[in-house]
Amino acid sequence: QVQVEESGGGLVQAGGSLRLSCTASGLTFDDYVMGWFRQSPGKEREGVSWISPGGVVTAYADSVKGRFTIYRDNAKNVLYLQMNSLNPEYTGMYSCAAGRRYGLEFGQWSNAYWGEGNQVTVSS
């Protein structure tokens, strides 16, 4: 049984940093593209970043470029999202997904394995 679980969220002041983690079990981790998505209040879920199975290729939404870094440790089956210079616009539920396709469109991850999400709240 595949399990995906996020951790590391919480409350942080604007300008602060957080690191999210995502563990995946029950699958061959380094066979999967891994992605982070965010759903903010009143908005649809949006892609934040993805990383290739080997960790060489990454992509980011324009809104987070230069602030967020995605990386993975395939030996430990863990995905990370380092978030710096946070502002209230980044508040939302952050979810991790393991999929087979590259891209930030939610529809490209329809067959992915998803975690339940972890709340990040940035106060002003």
mmCIF file of N, CA and C in Angstrom:
data_model
loop_
_atom_site.group_PDB
_atom_site.id
_atom_site.type_symbol
_atom_site.label_atom_id
_atom_site.label_comp_id
_atom_site.label_asym_id
_atom_site.label_seq_id
_atom_site.Cartn_x
_atom_site.Cartn_y
_atom_site.Cartn_z
ATOM 1 N N GLN A 1 0.841 -1.188 0.000
ATOM 2 C CA GLN A 1 0.000 0.000 0.000
ATOM 3 C C GLN A 1 0.881 1.244 0.000
ATOM 4 N N VAL A 2 0.584 2.145 -0.918
ATOM 5 C CA VAL A 2 1.361 3.364 -1.023
ATOM 6 C C VAL A 2 0.883 4.380 0.011
ATOM 7 N N GLN A 3 1.837 4.977 0.690
ATOM 8 C CA GLN A 3 1.528 6.034 1.648
ATOM 9 C C GLN A 3 2.427 7.231 1.392
ATOM 10 N N VAL A 4 1.817 8.394 1.359
ATOM 11 C CA VAL A 4 2.527 9.647 1.173
ATOM 12 C C VAL A 4 2.126 10.570 2.310
ATOM 13 N N GLU A 5 3.099 11.145 2.980
ATOM 14 C CA GLU A 5 2.788 11.952 4.157
ATOM 15 C C GLU A 5 3.701 13.169 4.240
ATOM 16 N N GLU A 6 3.082 14.320 4.422
ATOM 17 C CA GLU A 6 3.806 15.575 4.539
ATOM 18 C C GLU A 6 4.009 15.955 6.011
ATOM 19 N N SER A 7 5.051 16.728 6.249
ATOM 20 C CA SER A 7 5.302 17.270 7.588
ATOM 21 C C SER A 7 6.092 18.562 7.458
ATOM 22 N N GLY A 8 6.154 19.286 8.556
ATOM 23 C CA GLY A 8 6.990 20.486 8.590
ATOM 24 C C GLY A 8 6.260 21.795 8.441
ATOM 25 N N GLY A 9 4.958 21.754 8.257
ATOM 26 C CA GLY A 9 4.213 23.001 8.136
ATOM 27 C C GLY A 9 4.045 23.674 9.482
ATOM 28 N N GLY A 10 3.332 24.787 9.479
ATOM 29 C CA GLY A 10 3.088 25.502 10.724
ATOM 30 C C GLY A 10 2.865 26.971 10.481
ATOM 31 N N LEU A 11 3.008 27.725 11.547
ATOM 32 C CA LEU A 11 2.810 29.173 11.502
ATOM 33 C C LEU A 11 4.167 29.867 11.502
ATOM 34 N N VAL A 12 4.323 30.797 10.590
ATOM 35 C CA VAL A 12 5.584 31.531 10.492
ATOM 36 C C VAL A 12 5.280 32.983 10.143
ATOM 37 N N GLN A 13 6.130 33.887 10.605
ATOM 38 C CA GLN A 13 5.939 35.293 10.270
ATOM 39 C C GLN A 13 6.459 35.589 8.875
ATOM 40 N N ALA A 14 5.916 36.608 8.283
ATOM 41 C CA ALA A 14 6.385 37.037 6.966
ATOM 42 C C ALA A 14 7.887 37.287 7.006
ATOM 43 N N GLY A 15 8.556 36.816 5.959
ATOM 44 C CA GLY A 15 10.000 36.928 5.900
ATOM 45 C C GLY A 15 10.728 35.717 6.441
ATOM 46 N N GLY A 16 10.000 34.847 7.102
ATOM 47 C CA GLY A 16 10.589 33.660 7.695
ATOM 48 C C GLY A 16 10.722 32.508 6.712
ATOM 49 N N SER A 17 11.165 31.378 7.241
ATOM 50 C CA SER A 17 11.412 30.189 6.422
ATOM 51 C C SER A 17 10.780 28.955 7.057
ATOM 52 N N LEU A 18 10.468 28.010 6.210
ATOM 53 C CA LEU A 18 10.005 26.690 6.640
ATOM 54 C C LEU A 18 10.546 25.665 5.669
ATOM 55 N N ARG A 19 10.708 24.457 6.146
ATOM 56 C CA ARG A 19 11.054 23.352 5.256
ATOM 57 C C ARG A 19 9.995 22.264 5.412
ATOM 58 N N LEU A 20 9.361 21.953 4.313
ATOM 59 C CA LEU A 20 8.413 20.853 4.282
ATOM 60 C C LEU A 20 9.125 19.571 3.888
ATOM 61 N N SER A 21 8.642 18.477 4.450
ATOM 62 C CA SER A 21 9.150 17.157 4.093
ATOM 63 C C SER A 21 7.994 16.285 3.642
ATOM 64 N N CYS A 22 8.319 15.318 2.819
ATOM 65 C CA CYS A 22 7.305 14.375 2.332
ATOM 66 C C CYS A 22 7.954 13.005 2.259
ATOM 67 N N THR A 23 7.386 12.068 2.958
ATOM 68 C CA THR A 23 7.887 10.703 2.897
ATOM 69 C C THR A 23 6.919 9.849 2.088
ATOM 70 N N ALA A 24 7.451 8.935 1.320
ATOM 71 C CA ALA A 24 6.637 8.046 0.511
ATOM 72 C C ALA A 24 7.099 6.620 0.734
ATOM 73 N N SER A 25 6.144 5.729 0.942
ATOM 74 C CA SER A 25 6.464 4.322 1.136
ATOM 75 C C SER A 25 5.528 3.478 0.292
ATOM 76 N N GLY A 26 5.934 2.238 0.077
ATOM 77 C CA GLY A 26 5.103 1.346 -0.716
ATOM 78 C C GLY A 26 5.272 1.516 -2.208
ATOM 79 N N LEU A 27 6.252 2.298 -2.611
ATOM 80 C CA LEU A 27 6.549 2.485 -4.022
ATOM 81 C C LEU A 27 8.054 2.613 -4.187
ATOM 82 N N THR A 28 8.505 2.495 -5.436
ATOM 83 C CA THR A 28 9.922 2.692 -5.722
ATOM 84 C C THR A 28 10.133 4.184 -5.922
ATOM 85 N N PHE A 29 10.574 4.831 -4.880
ATOM 86 C CA PHE A 29 10.576 6.298 -4.813
ATOM 87 C C PHE A 29 11.294 6.925 -5.993
ATOM 88 N N ASP A 30 12.436 6.412 -6.354
ATOM 89 C CA ASP A 30 13.217 7.054 -7.409
ATOM 90 C C ASP A 30 12.729 6.706 -8.815
ATOM 91 N N ASP A 31 11.575 6.073 -8.916
ATOM 92 C CA ASP A 31 10.911 5.900 -10.206
ATOM 93 C C ASP A 31 9.930 7.039 -10.489
ATOM 94 N N TYR A 32 9.663 7.874 -9.485
ATOM 95 C CA TYR A 32 8.572 8.840 -9.568
ATOM 96 C C TYR A 32 9.040 10.284 -9.624
ATOM 97 N N VAL A 33 8.339 11.048 -10.455
ATOM 98 C CA VAL A 33 8.411 12.499 -10.379
ATOM 99 C C VAL A 33 7.688 12.902 -9.097
ATOM 100 N N MET A 34 8.253 13.819 -8.364
ATOM 101 C CA MET A 34 7.631 14.276 -7.123
ATOM 102 C C MET A 34 7.262 15.750 -7.252
ATOM 103 N N GLY A 35 6.116 16.088 -6.707
ATOM 104 C CA GLY A 35 5.664 17.467 -6.832
ATOM 105 C C GLY A 35 5.055 18.004 -5.557
ATOM 106 N N TRP A 36 5.054 19.331 -5.466
ATOM 107 C CA TRP A 36 4.384 20.034 -4.375
ATOM 108 C C TRP A 36 3.281 20.905 -4.974
ATOM 109 N N PHE A 37 2.145 20.887 -4.307
ATOM 110 C CA PHE A 37 1.000 21.690 -4.717
ATOM 111 C C PHE A 37 0.496 22.469 -3.512
ATOM 112 N N ARG A 38 -0.159 23.573 -3.797
ATOM 113 C CA ARG A 38 -0.697 24.421 -2.736
ATOM 114 C C ARG A 38 -2.145 24.764 -3.039
ATOM 115 N N GLN A 39 -2.963 24.690 -2.021
ATOM 116 C CA GLN A 39 -4.337 25.191 -2.138
ATOM 117 C C GLN A 39 -4.536 26.271 -1.096
ATOM 118 N N SER A 40 -4.705 27.491 -1.587
ATOM 119 C CA SER A 40 -4.907 28.631 -0.702
ATOM 120 C C SER A 40 -6.399 28.875 -0.533
ATOM 121 N N PRO A 41 -6.783 29.535 0.538
ATOM 122 C CA PRO A 41 -8.212 29.784 0.785
ATOM 123 C C PRO A 41 -8.877 30.469 -0.397
ATOM 124 N N GLY A 42 -9.964 29.885 -0.865
ATOM 125 C CA GLY A 42 -10.725 30.477 -1.955
ATOM 126 C C GLY A 42 -10.121 30.289 -3.327
ATOM 127 N N LYS A 43 -9.056 29.518 -3.419
ATOM 128 C CA LYS A 43 -8.392 29.317 -4.706
ATOM 129 C C LYS A 43 -8.316 27.838 -5.038
ATOM 130 N N GLU A 44 -8.101 27.570 -6.308
ATOM 131 C CA GLU A 44 -7.916 26.185 -6.735
ATOM 132 C C GLU A 44 -6.501 25.726 -6.387
ATOM 133 N N ARG A 45 -6.347 24.413 -6.336
ATOM 134 C CA ARG A 45 -5.022 23.857 -6.079
ATOM 135 C C ARG A 45 -4.091 24.216 -7.232
ATOM 136 N N GLU A 46 -2.884 24.645 -6.902
ATOM 137 C CA GLU A 46 -1.933 25.032 -7.927
ATOM 138 C C GLU A 46 -0.598 24.335 -7.707
ATOM 139 N N GLY A 47 0.068 24.080 -8.820
ATOM 140 C CA GLY A 47 1.383 23.466 -8.733
ATOM 141 C C GLY A 47 2.422 24.456 -8.264
ATOM 142 N N VAL A 48 3.264 24.027 -7.360
ATOM 143 C CA VAL A 48 4.325 24.873 -6.818
ATOM 144 C C VAL A 48 5.674 24.505 -7.426
ATOM 145 N N SER A 49 5.956 23.189 -7.432
ATOM 146 C CA SER A 49 7.259 22.752 -7.927
ATOM 147 C C SER A 49 7.230 21.261 -8.174
ATOM 148 N N TRP A 50 8.100 20.802 -9.078
ATOM 149 C CA TRP A 50 8.286 19.368 -9.249
ATOM 150 C C TRP A 50 9.762 19.079 -9.455
ATOM 151 N N ILE A 51 10.112 17.804 -9.266
ATOM 152 C CA ILE A 51 11.497 17.377 -9.408
ATOM 153 C C ILE A 51 11.515 16.013 -10.073
ATOM 154 N N SER A 52 12.476 15.808 -10.959
ATOM 155 C CA SER A 52 12.579 14.557 -11.703
ATOM 156 C C SER A 52 12.994 13.427 -10.773
ATOM 157 N N PRO A 53 12.807 12.195 -11.216
ATOM 158 C CA PRO A 53 13.138 11.054 -10.352
ATOM 159 C C PRO A 53 14.571 11.058 -9.825
ATOM 160 N N GLY A 54 15.494 11.457 -10.657
ATOM 161 C CA GLY A 54 16.894 11.478 -10.227
ATOM 162 C C GLY A 54 17.287 12.744 -9.495
ATOM 163 N N GLY A 55 16.395 13.716 -9.476
ATOM 164 C CA GLY A 55 16.670 14.963 -8.775
ATOM 165 C C GLY A 55 17.431 15.991 -9.573
ATOM 166 N N VAL A 56 17.648 15.723 -10.850
ATOM 167 C CA VAL A 56 18.469 16.629 -11.651
ATOM 168 C C VAL A 56 17.657 17.800 -12.201
ATOM 169 N N VAL A 57 16.438 17.526 -12.593
ATOM 170 C CA VAL A 57 15.594 18.544 -13.219
ATOM 171 C C VAL A 57 14.529 19.008 -12.241
ATOM 172 N N THR A 58 14.375 20.313 -12.153
ATOM 173 C CA THR A 58 13.349 20.888 -11.281
ATOM 174 C C THR A 58 12.601 21.987 -12.039
ATOM 175 N N ALA A 59 11.434 22.306 -11.538
ATOM 176 C CA ALA A 59 10.650 23.395 -12.107
ATOM 177 C C ALA A 59 9.851 24.048 -10.995
ATOM 178 N N TYR A 60 9.572 25.354 -11.185
ATOM 179 C CA TYR A 60 8.874 26.111 -10.149
ATOM 180 C C TYR A 60 7.809 27.001 -10.772
ATOM 181 N N ALA A 61 6.768 27.239 -10.005
ATOM 182 C CA ALA A 61 5.808 28.252 -10.394
ATOM 183 C C ALA A 61 6.495 29.619 -10.324
ATOM 184 N N ASP A 62 6.093 30.515 -11.191
ATOM 185 C CA ASP A 62 6.725 31.840 -11.221
ATOM 186 C C ASP A 62 6.648 32.534 -9.863
ATOM 187 N N SER A 63 5.586 32.303 -9.152
ATOM 188 C CA SER A 63 5.368 32.995 -7.881
ATOM 189 C C SER A 63 6.360 32.603 -6.796
ATOM 190 N N VAL A 64 7.050 31.475 -6.974
ATOM 191 C CA VAL A 64 7.959 31.017 -5.917
ATOM 192 C C VAL A 64 9.408 30.948 -6.366
ATOM 193 N N LYS A 65 9.669 31.245 -7.611
ATOM 194 C CA LYS A 65 11.041 31.181 -8.111
ATOM 195 C C LYS A 65 11.951 32.102 -7.314
ATOM 196 N N GLY A 66 13.087 31.576 -6.945
ATOM 197 C CA GLY A 66 14.038 32.359 -6.159
ATOM 198 C C GLY A 66 13.783 32.308 -4.669
ATOM 199 N N ARG A 67 12.639 31.784 -4.258
ATOM 200 C CA ARG A 67 12.298 31.708 -2.831
ATOM 201 C C ARG A 67 12.237 30.261 -2.345
ATOM 202 N N PHE A 68 11.740 29.363 -3.204
ATOM 203 C CA PHE A 68 11.570 27.961 -2.834
ATOM 204 C C PHE A 68 12.609 27.102 -3.547
ATOM 205 N N THR A 69 13.012 26.031 -2.865
ATOM 206 C CA THR A 69 13.911 25.041 -3.461
ATOM 207 C C THR A 69 13.374 23.652 -3.178
ATOM 208 N N ILE A 70 13.218 22.884 -4.229
ATOM 209 C CA ILE A 70 12.778 21.498 -4.087
ATOM 210 C C ILE A 70 13.983 20.588 -4.236
ATOM 211 N N TYR A 71 14.048 19.563 -3.412
ATOM 212 C CA TYR A 71 15.112 18.578 -3.550
ATOM 213 C C TYR A 71 14.638 17.281 -2.909
ATOM 214 N N ARG A 72 15.370 16.228 -3.178
ATOM 215 C CA ARG A 72 14.953 14.916 -2.707
ATOM 216 C C ARG A 72 16.153 14.102 -2.269
ATOM 217 N N ASP A 73 15.898 13.181 -1.369
ATOM 218 C CA ASP A 73 16.898 12.222 -0.923
ATOM 219 C C ASP A 73 16.346 10.840 -1.252
ATOM 220 N N ASN A 74 16.770 10.288 -2.361
ATOM 221 C CA ASN A 74 16.230 9.000 -2.795
ATOM 222 C C ASN A 74 16.662 7.849 -1.893
ATOM 223 N N ALA A 75 17.750 8.001 -1.208
ATOM 224 C CA ALA A 75 18.193 6.941 -0.289
ATOM 225 C C ALA A 75 17.249 6.826 0.906
ATOM 226 N N LYS A 76 16.593 7.947 1.252
ATOM 227 C CA LYS A 76 15.695 7.962 2.392
ATOM 228 C C LYS A 76 14.222 8.050 2.001
ATOM 229 N N ASN A 77 13.956 8.107 0.701
ATOM 230 C CA ASN A 77 12.576 8.234 0.208
ATOM 231 C C ASN A 77 11.890 9.487 0.750
ATOM 232 N N VAL A 78 12.611 10.590 0.720
ATOM 233 C CA VAL A 78 12.075 11.840 1.251
ATOM 234 C C VAL A 78 12.214 12.961 0.230
ATOM 235 N N LEU A 79 11.176 13.738 0.145
ATOM 236 C CA LEU A 79 11.128 14.929 -0.691
ATOM 237 C C LEU A 79 11.077 16.141 0.226
ATOM 238 N N TYR A 80 11.720 17.227 -0.199
ATOM 239 C CA TYR A 80 11.743 18.437 0.613
ATOM 240 C C TYR A 80 11.307 19.653 -0.202
ATOM 241 N N LEU A 81 10.834 20.656 0.512
ATOM 242 C CA LEU A 81 10.591 21.961 -0.084
ATOM 243 C C LEU A 81 11.068 23.004 0.913
ATOM 244 N N GLN A 82 12.175 23.639 0.582
ATOM 245 C CA GLN A 82 12.698 24.719 1.414
ATOM 246 C C GLN A 82 12.044 26.019 0.968
ATOM 247 N N MET A 83 11.383 26.681 1.889
ATOM 248 C CA MET A 83 10.636 27.898 1.565
ATOM 249 C C MET A 83 11.229 29.071 2.352
ATOM 250 N N ASN A 84 11.748 30.040 1.627
ATOM 251 C CA ASN A 84 12.367 31.207 2.241
ATOM 252 C C ASN A 84 11.606 32.478 1.866
ATOM 253 N N SER A 85 11.843 33.521 2.628
ATOM 254 C CA SER A 85 11.221 34.826 2.359
ATOM 255 C C SER A 85 9.720 34.689 2.176
ATOM 256 N N LEU A 86 9.120 34.015 3.096
ATOM 257 C CA LEU A 86 7.682 33.735 2.977
ATOM 258 C C LEU A 86 6.859 35.003 3.159
ATOM 259 N N ASN A 87 5.741 35.051 2.474
ATOM 260 C CA ASN A 87 4.785 36.129 2.665
ATOM 261 C C ASN A 87 3.387 35.534 2.770
ATOM 262 N N PRO A 88 2.420 36.321 3.235
ATOM 263 C CA PRO A 88 1.077 35.768 3.479
ATOM 264 C C PRO A 88 0.437 35.121 2.244
ATOM 265 N N GLU A 89 0.855 35.518 1.046
ATOM 266 C CA GLU A 89 0.287 34.908 -0.158
ATOM 267 C C GLU A 89 0.608 33.421 -0.257
ATOM 268 N N TYR A 90 1.594 32.967 0.465
ATOM 269 C CA TYR A 90 1.987 31.563 0.406
ATOM 270 C C TYR A 90 1.226 30.704 1.401
ATOM 271 N N THR A 91 0.326 31.298 2.129
ATOM 272 C CA THR A 91 -0.499 30.540 3.064
ATOM 273 C C THR A 91 -1.361 29.544 2.312
ATOM 274 N N GLY A 92 -1.433 28.321 2.828
ATOM 275 C CA GLY A 92 -2.280 27.323 2.198
ATOM 276 C C GLY A 92 -1.942 25.933 2.666
ATOM 277 N N MET A 93 -2.674 24.981 2.102
ATOM 278 C CA MET A 93 -2.421 23.573 2.376
ATOM 279 C C MET A 93 -1.470 23.055 1.317
ATOM 280 N N TYR A 94 -0.322 22.581 1.757
ATOM 281 C CA TYR A 94 0.691 22.078 0.832
ATOM 282 C C TYR A 94 0.624 20.558 0.784
ATOM 283 N N SER A 95 0.490 20.060 -0.422
ATOM 284 C CA SER A 95 0.379 18.621 -0.628
ATOM 285 C C SER A 95 1.518 18.135 -1.503
ATOM 286 N N CYS A 96 1.913 16.922 -1.234
ATOM 287 C CA CYS A 96 2.976 16.261 -1.969
ATOM 288 C C CYS A 96 2.348 15.171 -2.845
ATOM 289 N N ALA A 97 2.923 14.945 -4.009
ATOM 290 C CA ALA A 97 2.406 13.924 -4.900
ATOM 291 C C ALA A 97 3.542 13.190 -5.590
ATOM 292 N N ALA A 98 3.309 11.913 -5.831
ATOM 293 C CA ALA A 98 4.249 11.069 -6.580
ATOM 294 C C ALA A 98 3.575 10.670 -7.874
ATOM 295 N N GLY A 99 4.142 11.097 -8.989
ATOM 296 C CA GLY A 99 3.491 10.853 -10.261
ATOM 297 C C GLY A 99 4.450 10.387 -11.332
ATOM 298 N N ARG A 100 3.898 10.310 -12.544
ATOM 299 C CA ARG A 100 4.692 9.823 -13.670
ATOM 300 C C ARG A 100 4.912 10.882 -14.730
ATOM 301 N N ARG A 101 4.299 12.047 -14.563
ATOM 302 C CA ARG A 101 4.381 13.080 -15.587
ATOM 303 C C ARG A 101 5.018 14.338 -15.029
ATOM 304 N N TYR A 102 5.665 15.075 -15.933
ATOM 305 C CA TYR A 102 6.264 16.345 -15.547
ATOM 306 C C TYR A 102 5.267 17.467 -15.793
ATOM 307 N N GLY A 103 5.198 18.406 -14.869
ATOM 308 C CA GLY A 103 4.346 19.556 -15.108
ATOM 309 C C GLY A 103 3.749 20.099 -13.831
ATOM 310 N N LEU A 104 3.246 21.308 -13.895
ATOM 311 C CA LEU A 104 2.641 21.955 -12.740
ATOM 312 C C LEU A 104 1.119 22.009 -12.829
ATOM 313 N N GLU A 105 0.569 21.469 -13.881
ATOM 314 C CA GLU A 105 -0.879 21.446 -14.005
ATOM 315 C C GLU A 105 -1.446 20.309 -13.176
ATOM 316 N N PHE A 106 -2.445 20.621 -12.399
ATOM 317 C CA PHE A 106 -3.032 19.616 -11.503
ATOM 318 C C PHE A 106 -3.523 18.393 -12.286
ATOM 319 N N GLY A 107 -4.058 18.620 -13.465
ATOM 320 C CA GLY A 107 -4.573 17.522 -14.277
ATOM 321 C C GLY A 107 -3.511 16.514 -14.688
ATOM 322 N N GLN A 108 -2.260 16.940 -14.716
ATOM 323 C CA GLN A 108 -1.178 16.037 -15.075
ATOM 324 C C GLN A 108 -0.859 15.071 -13.940
ATOM 325 N N TRP A 109 -1.443 15.305 -12.778
ATOM 326 C CA TRP A 109 -1.168 14.486 -11.612
ATOM 327 C C TRP A 109 -2.416 13.721 -11.170
ATOM 328 N N SER A 110 -3.343 13.542 -12.060
ATOM 329 C CA SER A 110 -4.612 12.913 -11.685
ATOM 330 C C SER A 110 -4.438 11.466 -11.243
ATOM 331 N N ASN A 111 -3.399 10.805 -11.751
ATOM 332 C CA ASN A 111 -3.167 9.407 -11.378
ATOM 333 C C ASN A 111 -2.042 9.255 -10.359
ATOM 334 N N ALA A 112 -1.662 10.349 -9.752
ATOM 335 C CA ALA A 112 -0.552 10.322 -8.798
ATOM 336 C C ALA A 112 -1.028 9.847 -7.429
ATOM 337 N N TYR A 113 -0.061 9.525 -6.614
ATOM 338 C CA TYR A 113 -0.324 9.235 -5.210
ATOM 339 C C TYR A 113 -0.166 10.540 -4.438
ATOM 340 N N TRP A 114 -1.144 10.834 -3.592
ATOM 341 C CA TRP A 114 -1.172 12.125 -2.892
ATOM 342 C C TRP A 114 -1.127 11.948 -1.384
ATOM 343 N N GLY A 115 -0.480 12.895 -0.730
ATOM 344 C CA GLY A 115 -0.598 12.999 0.710
ATOM 345 C C GLY A 115 -1.821 13.831 1.068
ATOM 346 N N GLU A 116 -2.124 13.876 2.341
ATOM 347 C CA GLU A 116 -3.308 14.612 2.791
ATOM 348 C C GLU A 116 -3.051 16.102 2.921
ATOM 349 N N GLY A 117 -1.802 16.489 2.947
ATOM 350 C CA GLY A 117 -1.477 17.907 3.006
ATOM 351 C C GLY A 117 -1.061 18.359 4.389
ATOM 352 N N ASN A 118 -0.384 19.487 4.391
ATOM 353 C CA ASN A 118 0.133 20.072 5.628
ATOM 354 C C ASN A 118 -0.054 21.583 5.538
ATOM 355 N N GLN A 119 -0.622 22.159 6.572
ATOM 356 C CA GLN A 119 -0.953 23.580 6.536
ATOM 357 C C GLN A 119 0.263 24.456 6.796
ATOM 358 N N VAL A 120 0.394 25.470 5.957
ATOM 359 C CA VAL A 120 1.394 26.519 6.154
ATOM 360 C C VAL A 120 0.648 27.845 6.271
ATOM 361 N N THR A 121 0.895 28.558 7.340
ATOM 362 C CA THR A 121 0.264 29.855 7.546
ATOM 363 C C THR A 121 1.339 30.904 7.771
ATOM 364 N N VAL A 122 1.311 31.929 6.929
ATOM 365 C CA VAL A 122 2.284 33.010 7.033
ATOM 366 C C VAL A 122 1.553 34.253 7.519
ATOM 367 N N SER A 123 1.968 34.739 8.663
ATOM 368 C CA SER A 123 1.315 35.922 9.224
ATOM 369 C C SER A 123 2.059 37.184 8.810
ATOM 370 N N SER A 124 1.296 38.249 8.678
ATOM 371 C CA SER A 124 1.897 39.525 8.250
ATOM 372 C C SER A 124 2.415 40.334 9.434
#
